[in-house]
PDB file of C-alpha atoms in Angstrom:
ATOM      1  CA  MET E   1     -55.721 256.269 204.981  1.00  0.00           C
ATOM      2  CA  GLY E   2     -52.283 255.972 203.640  1.00  0.00           C
ATOM      3  CA  LEU E   3     -49.643 255.417 201.210  1.00  0.00           C
ATOM      4  CA  ILE E   4     -49.597 251.844 199.682  1.00  0.00           C
ATOM      5  CA  SER E   5     -45.810 250.309 199.733  1.00  0.00           C
ATOM      6  CA  GLN E   6     -43.969 247.075 199.513  1.00  0.00           C
ATOM      7  CA  MET E   7     -41.618 247.112 202.521  1.00  0.00           C
ATOM      8  CA  GLU E   8     -41.012 243.127 202.157  1.00  0.00           C
ATOM      9  CA  ASP E   9     -41.254 240.953 198.830  1.00  0.00           C
ATOM     10  CA  GLY E  10     -44.808 240.049 198.601  1.00  0.00           C
ATOM     11  CA  HIS E  11     -46.030 241.979 201.635  1.00  0.00           C
ATOM     12  CA  PHE E  12     -47.758 245.529 201.168  1.00  0.00           C
ATOM     13  CA  TYR E  13     -48.089 248.028 203.927  1.00  0.00           C
ATOM     14  CA  LEU E  14     -50.538 250.977 204.354  1.00  0.00           C
ATOM     15  CA  GLU E  15     -48.195 253.798 205.744  1.00  0.00           C
ATOM     16  CA  ASP E  16     -47.918 257.406 206.671  1.00  0.00           C
ATOM     17  CA  LEU E  17     -45.414 259.724 208.618  1.00  0.00           C
ATOM     18  CA  SER E  18     -46.060 258.023 212.002  1.00  0.00           C
ATOM     19  CA  ALA E  19     -46.565 254.188 211.385  1.00  0.00           C
ATOM     20  CA  SER E  20     -47.230 251.204 209.064  1.00  0.00           C
ATOM     21  CA  VAL E  21     -49.700 248.389 208.736  1.00  0.00           C
ATOM     22  CA  GLU E  22     -49.474 245.432 206.835  1.00  0.00           C
ATOM     23  CA  VAL E  23     -52.755 244.876 204.591  1.00  0.00           C
ATOM     24  CA  ASP E  24     -53.942 242.087 202.744  1.00  0.00           C
ATOM     25  CA  LEU E  25     -55.555 243.476 199.396  1.00  0.00           C
ATOM     26  CA  SER E  26     -56.932 240.167 198.063  1.00  0.00           C
ATOM     27  CA  LYS E  27     -60.440 240.601 198.662  1.00  0.00           C
ATOM     28  CA  ALA E  28     -60.795 244.501 198.395  1.00  0.00           C
ATOM     29  CA  LYS E  29     -63.400 245.666 196.670  1.00  0.00           C
ATOM     30  CA  ILE E  30     -62.355 248.807 194.907  1.00  0.00           C
ATOM     31  CA  THR E  31     -63.559 251.936 193.184  1.00  0.00           C
ATOM     32  CA  THR E  32     -62.306 253.369 189.745  1.00  0.00           C
ATOM     33  CA  GLY E  33     -58.736 253.918 189.289  1.00  0.00           C
ATOM     34  CA  PHE E  34     -55.191 252.134 189.572  1.00  0.00           C
ATOM     35  CA  PHE E  35     -54.341 251.091 192.609  1.00  0.00           C
ATOM     36  CA  THR E  36     -50.578 250.902 192.088  1.00  0.00           C
ATOM     37  CA  GLU E  37     -47.540 251.075 195.050  1.00  0.00           C
ATOM     38  CA  ASN E  38     -47.197 254.759 195.538  1.00  0.00           C
ATOM     39  CA  THR E  39     -51.084 255.711 195.538  1.00  0.00           C
ATOM     40  CA  ILE E  40     -52.618 257.180 198.692  1.00  0.00           C
ATOM     41  CA  LEU E  41     -55.801 255.345 199.668  1.00  0.00           C
ATOM     42  CA  PHE E  42     -58.944 255.161 202.175  1.00  0.00           C
ATOM     43  CA  ALA E  43     -59.390 251.658 203.312  1.00  0.00           C
ATOM     44  CA  GLU E  44     -61.988 249.870 205.327  1.00  0.00           C
ATOM     45  CA  GLY E  45     -61.585 246.628 206.955  1.00  0.00           C
ATOM     46  CA  GLU E  46     -60.674 244.463 210.025  1.00  0.00           C
ATOM     47  CA  MET E  47     -57.524 243.433 211.734  1.00  0.00           C
ATOM     48  CA  HIS E  48     -56.722 240.003 211.993  1.00  0.00           C
ATOM     49  CA  ASN E  49     -53.310 238.563 213.517  1.00  0.00           C
ATOM     50  CA  GLY E  50     -51.699 241.849 213.090  1.00  0.00           C
ATOM     51  CA  ILE E  51     -52.645 242.295 209.275  1.00  0.00           C
ATOM     52  CA  PHE E  52     -55.314 244.679 208.141  1.00  0.00           C
ATOM     53  CA  GLN E  53     -57.774 242.715 205.982  1.00  0.00           C
ATOM     54  CA  VAL E  54     -59.067 245.258 203.666  1.00  0.00           C
ATOM     55  CA  ILE E  55     -62.908 245.217 202.428  1.00  0.00           C
ATOM     56  CA  THR E  56     -63.085 248.033 200.593  1.00  0.00           C
ATOM     57  CA  CYS E  57     -60.839 250.838 199.568  1.00  0.00           C
ATOM     58  CA  GLY E  58     -61.038 254.064 197.309  1.00  0.00           C
ATOM     59  CA  PHE E  59     -58.862 257.136 196.690  1.00  0.00           C
ATOM     60  CA  PRO E  60     -59.206 260.179 198.908  1.00  0.00           C
ATOM     61  CA  PRO E  61     -61.944 262.621 198.022  1.00  0.00           C
ATOM     62  CA  LEU E  62     -61.258 265.225 195.226  1.00  0.00           C
ATOM     63  CA  GLU E  63     -60.905 268.650 196.508  1.00  0.00           C
ATOM     64  CA  ASN E  64     -62.586 271.235 194.385  1.00  0.00           C
ATOM     65  CA  ARG E  65     -60.379 273.718 192.509  1.00  0.00           C
ATOM     66  CA  ASP E  66     -62.108 276.546 193.385  1.00  0.00           C
ATOM     67  CA  ASN E  67     -62.128 275.607 197.063  1.00  0.00           C
ATOM     68  CA  THR E  68     -58.458 275.205 196.738  1.00  0.00           C
ATOM     69  CA  LEU E  69     -57.717 278.848 195.663  1.00  0.00           C
ATOM     70  CA  LYS E  70     -59.837 279.991 198.347  1.00  0.00           C
ATOM     71  CA  VAL E  71     -58.008 278.524 201.211  1.00  0.00           C
ATOM     72  CA  HIS E  72     -54.591 279.608 199.332  1.00  0.00           C
ATOM     73  CA  PRO E  73     -55.309 283.033 198.019  1.00  0.00           C
ATOM     74  CA  GLU E  74     -51.811 283.939 197.756  1.00  0.00           C
ATOM     75  CA  ASP E  75     -50.394 281.178 196.659  1.00  0.00           C
ATOM     76  CA  ASP E  76     -49.116 280.853 192.682  1.00  0.00           C
ATOM     77  CA  PHE E  77     -49.249 277.321 192.290  1.00  0.00           C
ATOM     78  CA  PHE E  78     -48.920 277.686 188.678  1.00  0.00           C
ATOM     79  CA  GLY E  79     -45.171 279.276 189.270  1.00  0.00           C
ATOM     80  CA  CYS E  80     -43.708 276.935 191.516  1.00  0.00           C
ATOM     81  CA  GLY E  81     -50.080 265.488 166.743  1.00  0.00           C
ATOM     82  CA  ARG E  82     -46.675 263.977 166.610  1.00  0.00           C
ATOM     83  CA  PRO E  83     -44.625 264.592 163.127  1.00  0.00           C
ATOM     84  CA  ASP E  84     -42.165 261.935 162.098  1.00  0.00           C
ATOM     85  CA  LYS E  85     -38.887 262.044 160.013  1.00  0.00           C
ATOM     86  CA  ARG E  86     -40.860 260.071 157.152  1.00  0.00           C
ATOM     87  CA  LYS E  87     -41.912 262.380 154.183  1.00  0.00           C
ATOM     88  CA  LYS E  88     -45.559 261.288 154.295  1.00  0.00           C
ATOM     89  CA  VAL E  89     -46.128 262.456 157.699  1.00  0.00           C
ATOM     90  CA  LEU E  90     -44.480 265.788 157.037  1.00  0.00           C
ATOM     91  CA  GLY E  91     -46.619 265.994 153.890  1.00  0.00           C
ATOM     92  CA  LYS E  92     -49.651 265.359 155.859  1.00  0.00           C
ATOM     93  CA  LEU E  93     -48.538 267.774 158.494  1.00  0.00           C
ATOM     94  CA  GLU E  94     -48.492 270.523 155.932  1.00  0.00           C
ATOM     95  CA  THR E  95     -52.003 269.861 154.677  1.00  0.00           C
ATOM     96  CA  VAL E  96     -53.177 270.353 158.517  1.00  0.00           C
ATOM     97  CA  LEU E  97     -51.125 273.784 158.641  1.00  0.00           C
ATOM     98  CA  ASP E  98     -52.375 274.671 155.065  1.00  0.00           C
ATOM     99  CA  ARG E  99     -55.807 274.462 156.537  1.00  0.00           C
ATOM    100  CA  PHE E 100     -55.187 276.400 159.610  1.00  0.00           C
ATOM    101  CA  GLU E 101     -53.531 278.894 157.410  1.00  0.00           C
ATOM    102  CA  ARG E 102     -56.727 279.722 155.760  1.00  0.00           C
ATOM    103  CA  VAL E 103     -59.026 279.835 158.752  1.00  0.00           C
ATOM    104  CA  LYS E 104     -60.422 283.300 159.824  1.00  0.00           C
ATOM    105  CA  ILE E 105     -58.539 283.191 163.340  1.00  0.00           C
ATOM    106  CA  VAL E 106     -55.468 280.954 163.368  1.00  0.00           C
ATOM    107  CA  PRO E 107     -54.896 279.173 166.496  1.00  0.00           C
ATOM    108  CA  SER E 108     -52.942 280.813 169.332  1.00  0.00           C
ATOM    109  CA  LEU E 109     -50.808 277.633 170.042  1.00  0.00           C
ATOM    110  CA  LEU E 110     -49.899 274.394 168.412  1.00  0.00           C
ATOM    111  CA  VAL E 111     -48.715 271.506 170.161  1.00  0.00           C
ATOM    112  CA  PHE E 112     -46.197 268.981 169.253  1.00  0.00           C
ATOM    113  CA  MET E 113     -45.897 266.014 171.395  1.00  0.00           C
ATOM    114  CA  GLY E 114     -43.057 263.495 170.554  1.00  0.00           C
ATOM    115  CA  SER E 115     -41.843 260.824 169.395  1.00  0.00           C
ATOM    116  CA  PHE E 116     -39.895 262.882 166.731  1.00  0.00           C
ATOM    117  CA  CYS E 117     -38.197 259.945 165.252  1.00  0.00           C
ATOM    118  CA  SER E 118     -39.730 256.881 164.259  1.00  0.00           C
ATOM    119  CA  ARG E 119     -37.353 254.619 166.709  1.00  0.00           C
ATOM    120  CA  PRO E 120     -35.777 255.446 170.115  1.00  0.00           C
ATOM    121  CA  CYS E 121     -33.010 257.719 170.299  1.00  0.00           C
ATOM    122  CA  ASN E 122     -30.844 255.387 173.025  1.00  0.00           C
ATOM    123  CA  LEU E 123     -27.213 254.499 172.972  1.00  0.00           C
ATOM    124  CA  SER E 124     -27.615 252.619 169.402  1.00  0.00           C
ATOM    125  CA  PHE E 125     -28.913 255.681 167.589  1.00  0.00           C
ATOM    126  CA  CYS E 126     -26.356 257.289 165.245  1.00  0.00           C
ATOM    127  CA  SER E 127     -28.641 259.560 163.096  1.00  0.00           C
ATOM    128  CA  TYR E 128     -28.448 262.659 165.212  1.00  0.00           C
ATOM    129  CA  SER E 129     -27.286 264.877 161.781  1.00  0.00           C
ATOM    130  CA  SER E 130     -30.698 263.354 159.805  1.00  0.00           C
ATOM    131  CA  LEU E 131     -32.730 264.259 162.786  1.00  0.00           C
ATOM    132  CA  ARG E 132     -31.338 267.782 163.172  1.00  0.00           C
ATOM    133  CA  GLN E 133     -32.032 268.378 159.005  1.00  0.00           C
ATOM    134  CA  GLN E 134     -35.631 267.110 159.398  1.00  0.00           C
ATOM    135  CA  PHE E 135     -36.107 269.731 162.305  1.00  0.00           C
ATOM    136  CA  GLY E 136     -34.777 272.154 159.730  1.00  0.00           C
ATOM    137  CA  LYS E 137     -37.201 270.806 157.242  1.00  0.00           C
ATOM    138  CA  LEU E 138     -40.086 271.187 159.463  1.00  0.00           C
ATOM    139  CA  GLY E 139     -39.321 274.557 160.167  1.00  0.00           C
ATOM    140  CA  ARG E 140     -39.318 275.615 156.355  1.00  0.00           C
ATOM    141  CA  ILE E 141     -42.744 274.150 156.416  1.00  0.00           C
ATOM    142  CA  ILE E 142     -43.925 276.182 159.277  1.00  0.00           C
ATOM    143  CA  GLY E 143     -42.280 279.101 157.650  1.00  0.00           C
ATOM    144  CA  ASN E 144     -43.993 278.807 154.347  1.00  0.00           C
ATOM    145  CA  HIS E 145     -47.468 279.776 156.305  1.00  0.00           C
ATOM    146  CA  PRO E 146     -46.707 283.154 157.099  1.00  0.00           C
ATOM    147  CA  ARG E 147     -50.051 283.887 159.081  1.00  0.00           C
ATOM    148  CA  LEU E 148     -49.281 281.409 161.258  1.00  0.00           C
ATOM    149  CA  LYS E 149     -45.549 282.028 161.829  1.00  0.00           C
ATOM    150  CA  GLU E 150     -46.638 285.716 162.587  1.00  0.00           C
ATOM    151  CA  SER E 151     -49.361 285.000 165.230  1.00  0.00           C
ATOM    152  CA  SER E 152     -49.155 281.355 166.420  1.00  0.00           C
ATOM    153  CA  ARG E 153     -46.575 279.680 168.904  1.00  0.00           C
ATOM    154  CA  PHE E 154     -45.427 276.274 168.291  1.00  0.00           C
ATOM    155  CA  LEU E 155     -44.906 274.063 171.425  1.00  0.00           C
ATOM    156  CA  PHE E 156     -42.433 270.874 171.272  1.00  0.00           C
ATOM    157  CA  ILE E 157     -42.583 268.669 173.988  1.00  0.00           C
ATOM    158  CA  PRO E 158     -40.303 265.214 174.115  1.00  0.00           C
ATOM    159  CA  SER E 159     -41.530 261.826 174.520  1.00  0.00           C
ATOM    160  CA  PRO E 160     -39.867 259.209 176.692  1.00  0.00           C
ATOM    161  CA  GLY E 161     -38.187 258.043 173.459  1.00  0.00           C
ATOM    162  CA  ASP E 162     -36.814 261.453 172.240  1.00  0.00           C
ATOM    163  CA  ALA E 163     -33.181 262.390 172.433  1.00  0.00           C
ATOM    164  CA  GLY E 164     -32.280 263.863 176.177  1.00  0.00           C
ATOM    165  CA  PRO E 165     -29.917 262.332 178.908  1.00  0.00           C
ATOM    166  CA  SER E 166     -32.183 260.011 180.582  1.00  0.00           C
ATOM    167  CA  THR E 167     -36.051 258.736 180.993  1.00  0.00           C
ATOM    168  CA  VAL E 168     -36.136 260.351 184.361  1.00  0.00           C
ATOM    169  CA  LEU E 169     -38.836 262.554 185.092  1.00  0.00           C
ATOM    170  CA  PRO E 170     -39.394 265.740 184.341  1.00  0.00           C
ATOM    171  CA  ARG E 171     -37.670 265.360 180.763  1.00  0.00           C
ATOM    172  CA  CYS E 172     -35.702 268.244 179.809  1.00  0.00           C
ATOM    173  CA  SER E 173     -36.307 269.799 176.364  1.00  0.00           C
ATOM    174  CA  LEU E 174     -34.828 268.763 173.161  1.00  0.00           C
ATOM    175  CA  PRO E 175     -31.134 269.566 172.645  1.00  0.00           C
ATOM    176  CA  ASN E 176     -30.161 272.803 171.367  1.00  0.00           C
ATOM    177  CA  TYR E 177     -28.027 270.977 168.672  1.00  0.00           C
ATOM    178  CA  LEU E 178     -31.298 269.479 167.041  1.00  0.00           C
ATOM    179  CA  THR E 179     -33.363 272.372 166.945  1.00  0.00           C
ATOM    180  CA  GLU E 180     -31.085 275.113 166.317  1.00  0.00           C
ATOM    181  CA  GLU E 181     -32.084 275.563 162.501  1.00  0.00           C
ATOM    182  CA  LEU E 182     -35.853 275.128 163.434  1.00  0.00           C
ATOM    183  CA  ARG E 183     -35.333 278.111 166.135  1.00  0.00           C
ATOM    184  CA  GLY E 184     -33.753 280.531 163.516  1.00  0.00           C
ATOM    185  CA  ILE E 185     -36.733 279.805 161.127  1.00  0.00           C
ATOM    186  CA  ILE E 186     -39.327 279.970 163.608  1.00  0.00           C
ATOM    187  CA  PRO E 187     -38.853 282.370 166.550  1.00  0.00           C
ATOM    188  CA  ASN E 188     -42.159 281.749 167.890  1.00  0.00           C
ATOM    189  CA  ALA E 189     -40.938 278.003 168.704  1.00  0.00           C
ATOM    190  CA  ILE E 190     -41.003 276.942 172.433  1.00  0.00           C
ATOM    191  CA  PHE E 191     -39.344 273.717 173.449  1.00  0.00           C
ATOM    192  CA  SER E 192     -40.384 272.724 176.699  1.00  0.00           C
ATOM    193  CA  SER E 193     -39.896 269.905 179.255  1.00  0.00           C
ATOM    194  CA  ASN E 194     -41.758 267.087 179.725  1.00  0.00           C
ATOM    195  CA  PRO E 195     -44.832 267.646 181.341  1.00  0.00           C
ATOM    196  CA  CYS E 196     -45.316 271.092 180.481  1.00  0.00           C
ATOM    197  CA  ARG E 197     -47.969 273.636 181.862  1.00  0.00           C
ATOM    198  CA  VAL E 198     -49.379 276.467 179.876  1.00  0.00           C
ATOM    199  CA  LYS E 199     -51.268 279.458 181.570  1.00  0.00           C
ATOM    200  CA  PHE E 200     -53.851 280.415 178.599  1.00  0.00           C
ATOM    201  CA  TYR E 201     -55.392 283.460 180.273  1.00  0.00           C
ATOM    202  CA  ASN E 202     -57.153 282.047 183.695  1.00  0.00           C
ATOM    203  CA  GLN E 203     -57.039 278.481 182.874  1.00  0.00           C
ATOM    204  CA  ASP E 204     -54.060 275.986 183.530  1.00  0.00           C
ATOM    205  CA  ILE E 205     -53.398 273.378 180.803  1.00  0.00           C
ATOM    206  CA  VAL E 206     -51.146 270.555 181.315  1.00  0.00           C
ATOM    207  CA  PHE E 207     -49.229 268.722 178.909  1.00  0.00           C
ATOM    208  CA  PHE E 208     -47.775 265.135 179.587  1.00  0.00           C
ATOM    209  CA  ARG E 209     -46.174 262.936 176.940  1.00  0.00           C
ATOM    210  CA  GLN E 210     -46.126 259.246 178.650  1.00  0.00           C
ATOM    211  CA  ASP E 211     -47.286 255.866 178.097  1.00  0.00           C
ATOM    212  CA  VAL E 212     -49.068 255.732 181.482  1.00  0.00           C
ATOM    213  CA  VAL E 213     -51.785 253.704 180.917  1.00  0.00           C
ATOM    214  CA  TYR E 214     -49.864 250.465 180.028  1.00  0.00           C
ATOM    215  CA  ARG E 215     -47.444 251.368 182.963  1.00  0.00           C
ATOM    216  CA  MET E 216     -50.146 251.849 185.509  1.00  0.00           C
ATOM    217  CA  SER E 217     -51.808 248.905 184.185  1.00  0.00           C
ATOM    218  CA  ARG E 218     -48.696 246.859 184.676  1.00  0.00           C
ATOM    219  CA  SER E 219     -47.967 248.088 188.108  1.00  0.00           C
ATOM    220  CA  CYS E 220     -51.601 247.247 189.455  1.00  0.00           C
ATOM    221  CA  LEU E 221     -52.060 245.573 192.650  1.00  0.00           C
ATOM    222  CA  ILE E 222     -55.988 244.891 192.519  1.00  0.00           C
ATOM    223  CA  SER E 223     -57.573 244.112 189.159  1.00  0.00           C
ATOM    224  CA  LEU E 224     -59.501 247.227 187.838  1.00  0.00           C
ATOM    225  CA  SER E 225     -63.231 247.632 188.765  1.00  0.00           C
ATOM    226  CA  SER E 226     -65.856 247.487 186.063  1.00  0.00           C
ATOM    227  CA  GLU E 227     -68.745 248.943 188.477  1.00  0.00           C
ATOM    228  CA  GLU E 228     -68.509 252.284 187.079  1.00  0.00           C
ATOM    229  CA  THR E 229     -66.508 252.225 183.841  1.00  0.00           C
ATOM    230  CA  ASN E 230     -64.540 249.602 181.461  1.00  0.00           C
ATOM    231  CA  ASP E 231     -62.280 252.505 180.240  1.00  0.00           C
ATOM    232  CA  PRO E 232     -58.786 252.300 181.287  1.00  0.00           C
ATOM    233  CA  PHE E 233     -58.382 256.011 180.151  1.00  0.00           C
ATOM    234  CA  GLU E 234     -60.898 257.013 182.675  1.00  0.00           C
ATOM    235  CA  ASP E 235     -59.312 254.940 185.196  1.00  0.00           C
ATOM    236  CA  LEU E 236     -56.118 256.355 184.413  1.00  0.00           C
ATOM    237  CA  ASP E 237     -57.858 260.221 184.925  1.00  0.00           C
ATOM    238  CA  SER E 238     -59.206 259.310 187.867  1.00  0.00           C
ATOM    239  CA  THR E 239     -55.937 257.989 189.567  1.00  0.00           C
ATOM    240  CA  ILE E 240     -54.020 260.906 188.437  1.00  0.00           C
ATOM    241  CA  ILE E 241     -56.561 263.606 189.705  1.00  0.00           C
ATOM    242  CA  HIS E 242     -57.158 261.981 192.798  1.00  0.00           C
ATOM    243  CA  GLN E 243     -53.491 261.563 193.479  1.00  0.00           C
ATOM    244  CA  SER E 244     -52.873 265.162 192.330  1.00  0.00           C
ATOM    245  CA  HIS E 245     -50.116 263.662 190.674  1.00  0.00           C
ATOM    246  CA  LEU E 246     -49.181 263.027 186.901  1.00  0.00           C
ATOM    247  CA  CYS E 247     -47.416 259.631 187.539  1.00  0.00           C
ATOM    248  CA  PRO E 248     -47.730 258.089 190.977  1.00  0.00           C
ATOM    249  CA  LEU E 249     -45.563 254.856 190.289  1.00  0.00           C
ATOM    250  CA  PRO E 250     -42.948 253.644 192.766  1.00  0.00           C
ATOM    251  CA  LEU E 251     -39.366 255.216 192.024  1.00  0.00           C
ATOM    252  CA  MET E 252     -38.310 251.750 190.680  1.00  0.00           C
ATOM    253  CA  GLU E 253     -40.853 251.811 188.072  1.00  0.00           C
ATOM    254  CA  GLN E 254     -40.490 255.354 187.314  1.00  0.00           C
ATOM    255  CA  PRO E 255     -37.472 257.447 188.453  1.00  0.00           C
ATOM    256  CA  ILE E 256     -38.134 261.244 189.264  1.00  0.00           C
ATOM    257  CA  ILE E 257     -35.997 264.124 190.069  1.00  0.00           C
ATOM    258  CA  TRP E 258     -36.877 264.572 193.534  1.00  0.00           C
ATOM    259  CA  ASN E 259     -36.273 268.440 193.917  1.00  0.00           C
ATOM    260  CA  TYR E 260     -38.798 268.869 190.468  1.00  0.00           C
ATOM    261  CA  ASP E 261     -41.522 266.230 191.901  1.00  0.00           C
ATOM    262  CA  HIS E 262     -43.638 269.354 192.080  1.00  0.00           C
ATOM    263  CA  CYS E 263     -43.479 269.637 188.264  1.00  0.00           C
ATOM    264  CA  LEU E 264     -45.741 266.407 188.233  1.00  0.00           C
ATOM    265  CA  GLN E 265     -48.290 267.509 190.903  1.00  0.00           C
ATOM    266  CA  LEU E 266     -51.845 268.302 189.842  1.00  0.00           C
ATOM    267  CA  TYR E 267     -52.811 270.628 192.730  1.00  0.00           C
ATOM    268  CA  PRO E 268     -55.108 272.502 192.384  1.00  0.00           C
ATOM    269  CA  THR E 269     -56.650 270.192 189.746  1.00  0.00           C
ATOM    270  CA  PRO E 270     -55.914 272.222 186.210  1.00  0.00           C
ATOM    271  CA  HIS E 271     -58.639 273.063 184.079  1.00  0.00           C
ATOM    272  CA  THR E 272     -57.251 270.755 181.453  1.00  0.00           C
ATOM    273  CA  ILE E 273     -54.982 267.570 181.053  1.00  0.00           C
ATOM    274  CA  VAL E 274     -53.719 266.475 177.910  1.00  0.00           C
ATOM    275  CA  LEU E 275     -52.123 263.013 178.163  1.00  0.00           C
ATOM    276  CA  GLY E 276     -49.991 261.925 175.101  1.00  0.00           C
ATOM    277  CA  ASP E 277     -50.182 258.278 175.379  1.00  0.00           C
ATOM    278  CA  LYS E 278     -50.047 255.308 173.020  1.00  0.00           C
ATOM    279  CA  SER E 279     -53.640 254.359 173.976  1.00  0.00           C
ATOM    280  CA  GLU E 280     -56.648 254.886 171.760  1.00  0.00           C
ATOM    281  CA  ARG E 281     -57.584 258.519 171.923  1.00  0.00           C
ATOM    282  CA  LYS E 282     -60.234 259.378 174.721  1.00  0.00           C
ATOM    283  CA  VAL E 283     -61.865 262.608 175.756  1.00  0.00           C
ATOM    284  CA  CYS E 284     -63.480 262.396 179.344  1.00  0.00           C
ATOM    285  CA  LYS E 285     -64.343 265.078 182.188  1.00  0.00           C
ATOM    286  CA  PHE E 286     -63.508 264.234 185.848  1.00  0.00           C
ATOM    287  CA  GLY E 287     -63.342 266.354 188.604  1.00  0.00           C
ATOM    288  CA  GLY E 288     -64.038 269.592 187.028  1.00  0.00           C
ATOM    289  CA  ALA E 289     -61.076 268.754 184.508  1.00  0.00           C
ATOM    290  CA  THR E 290     -61.221 268.280 180.820  1.00  0.00           C
ATOM    291  CA  CYS E 291     -58.674 265.257 180.164  1.00  0.00           C
ATOM    292  CA  PHE E 292     -58.117 263.876 176.820  1.00  0.00           C
ATOM    293  CA  ASN E 293     -55.576 261.810 174.436  1.00  0.00           C
ATOM    294  CA  PRO E 294     -55.250 263.692 171.301  1.00  0.00           C
ATOM    295  CA  GLY E 295     -53.782 260.311 169.593  1.00  0.00           C
ATOM    296  CA  SER E 296     -51.088 259.542 167.122  1.00  0.00           C
ATOM    297  CA  PHE E 297     -50.561 261.792 164.285  1.00  0.00           C
ATOM    298  CA  SER E 298     -47.780 259.646 162.697  1.00  0.00           C
ATOM    299  CA  THR E 299     -49.821 256.340 162.963  1.00  0.00           C
ATOM    300  CA  ASP E 300     -53.324 257.177 161.835  1.00  0.00           C
ATOM    301  CA  SER E 301     -53.181 260.934 160.896  1.00  0.00           C
ATOM    302  CA  THR E 302     -55.491 261.749 164.213  1.00  0.00           C
ATOM    303  CA  PHE E 303     -55.205 265.218 166.248  1.00  0.00           C
ATOM    304  CA  VAL E 304     -57.174 267.453 168.279  1.00  0.00           C
ATOM    305  CA  ALA E 305     -58.298 270.956 167.961  1.00  0.00           C
ATOM    306  CA  TYR E 306     -59.241 272.050 171.730  1.00  0.00           C
ATOM    307  CA  ARG E 307     -60.833 275.462 172.587  1.00  0.00           C
ATOM    308  CA  PRO E 308     -60.265 276.735 175.905  1.00  0.00           C
ATOM    309  CA  SER E 309     -62.764 279.310 176.034  1.00  0.00           C
ATOM    310  CA  THR E 310     -65.255 276.416 176.044  1.00  0.00           C
ATOM    311  CA  GLN E 311     -63.318 273.796 176.812  1.00  0.00           C
ATOM    312  CA  LYS E 312     -64.294 272.120 173.992  1.00  0.00           C
ATOM    313  CA  VAL E 313     -62.332 269.050 172.089  1.00  0.00           C
ATOM    314  CA  GLU E 314     -62.760 268.530 168.295  1.00  0.00           C
ATOM    315  CA  LEU E 315     -61.179 264.905 167.499  1.00  0.00           C
ATOM    316  CA  SER E 316     -60.101 265.504 164.167  1.00  0.00           C
ATOM    317  CA  ALA E 317     -58.424 263.142 161.448  1.00  0.00           C
ATOM    318  CA  LEU E 318     -57.079 263.489 157.696  1.00  0.00           C
TER     319      LEU E 318
END
């Protein structure tokens, strides 16, 4: 058992805190998941000329959430849709809000995951004043729905392409300059980091906006196994839950603020993981957790209605 790392170009090693051994993965039979650098795995094989020839390998067994909490009863682990600026997207969003305004019990929380702009907010981006105005317009649209404004909370989570200091994880919340007008109209608006954790009564819900399927696929050391699934989203769920980490990639692939790495940890396993990814929207259950990708509202008007009490996911669209 150890961490896969590349200590020399083209040479991979399995290492722990005390030692390392070079491994040959070319003939390895694997279980479901993305086997990239920086993932922890169990490997079975034989030593030949100082190199460990891996025959089979897989992720460490998953620890049940209830068992984790029994072992650590005093620890507080919790403490340690996408609108675009285009008029037609805001119009469709207003249609969705109109329908929620008329239901008997309005949603407790509406979550907006970036990108909040149709192109990346990089050094060449020069439309921040326009983006600020669009957030104000979104605030006025929400404000036209008095029941939602009064009783619901609105959570905004930035994407890798949204305005911010860098693409390092975890990402800080959207700049106050952009959201000031919306905050003034909607007191219940919350602008969080990415990833974000929500405590809903006794349930832990994790939101993460990142195109993880593509990045994990690009970094795989071994081709995906098709014995258990042909769905990359299920491979992703298996990987992050077994690794207890939202983005188990090498730091050169995805920089992380090391003092805040715990924000990306999935230990104990949360009840629900929402992965905002560019891949096809999906729902699956793995290791006791409900995982889903809500899709892209700005691309195909898809979104998800989620009921924490039953962990039921309703795939919706206009």
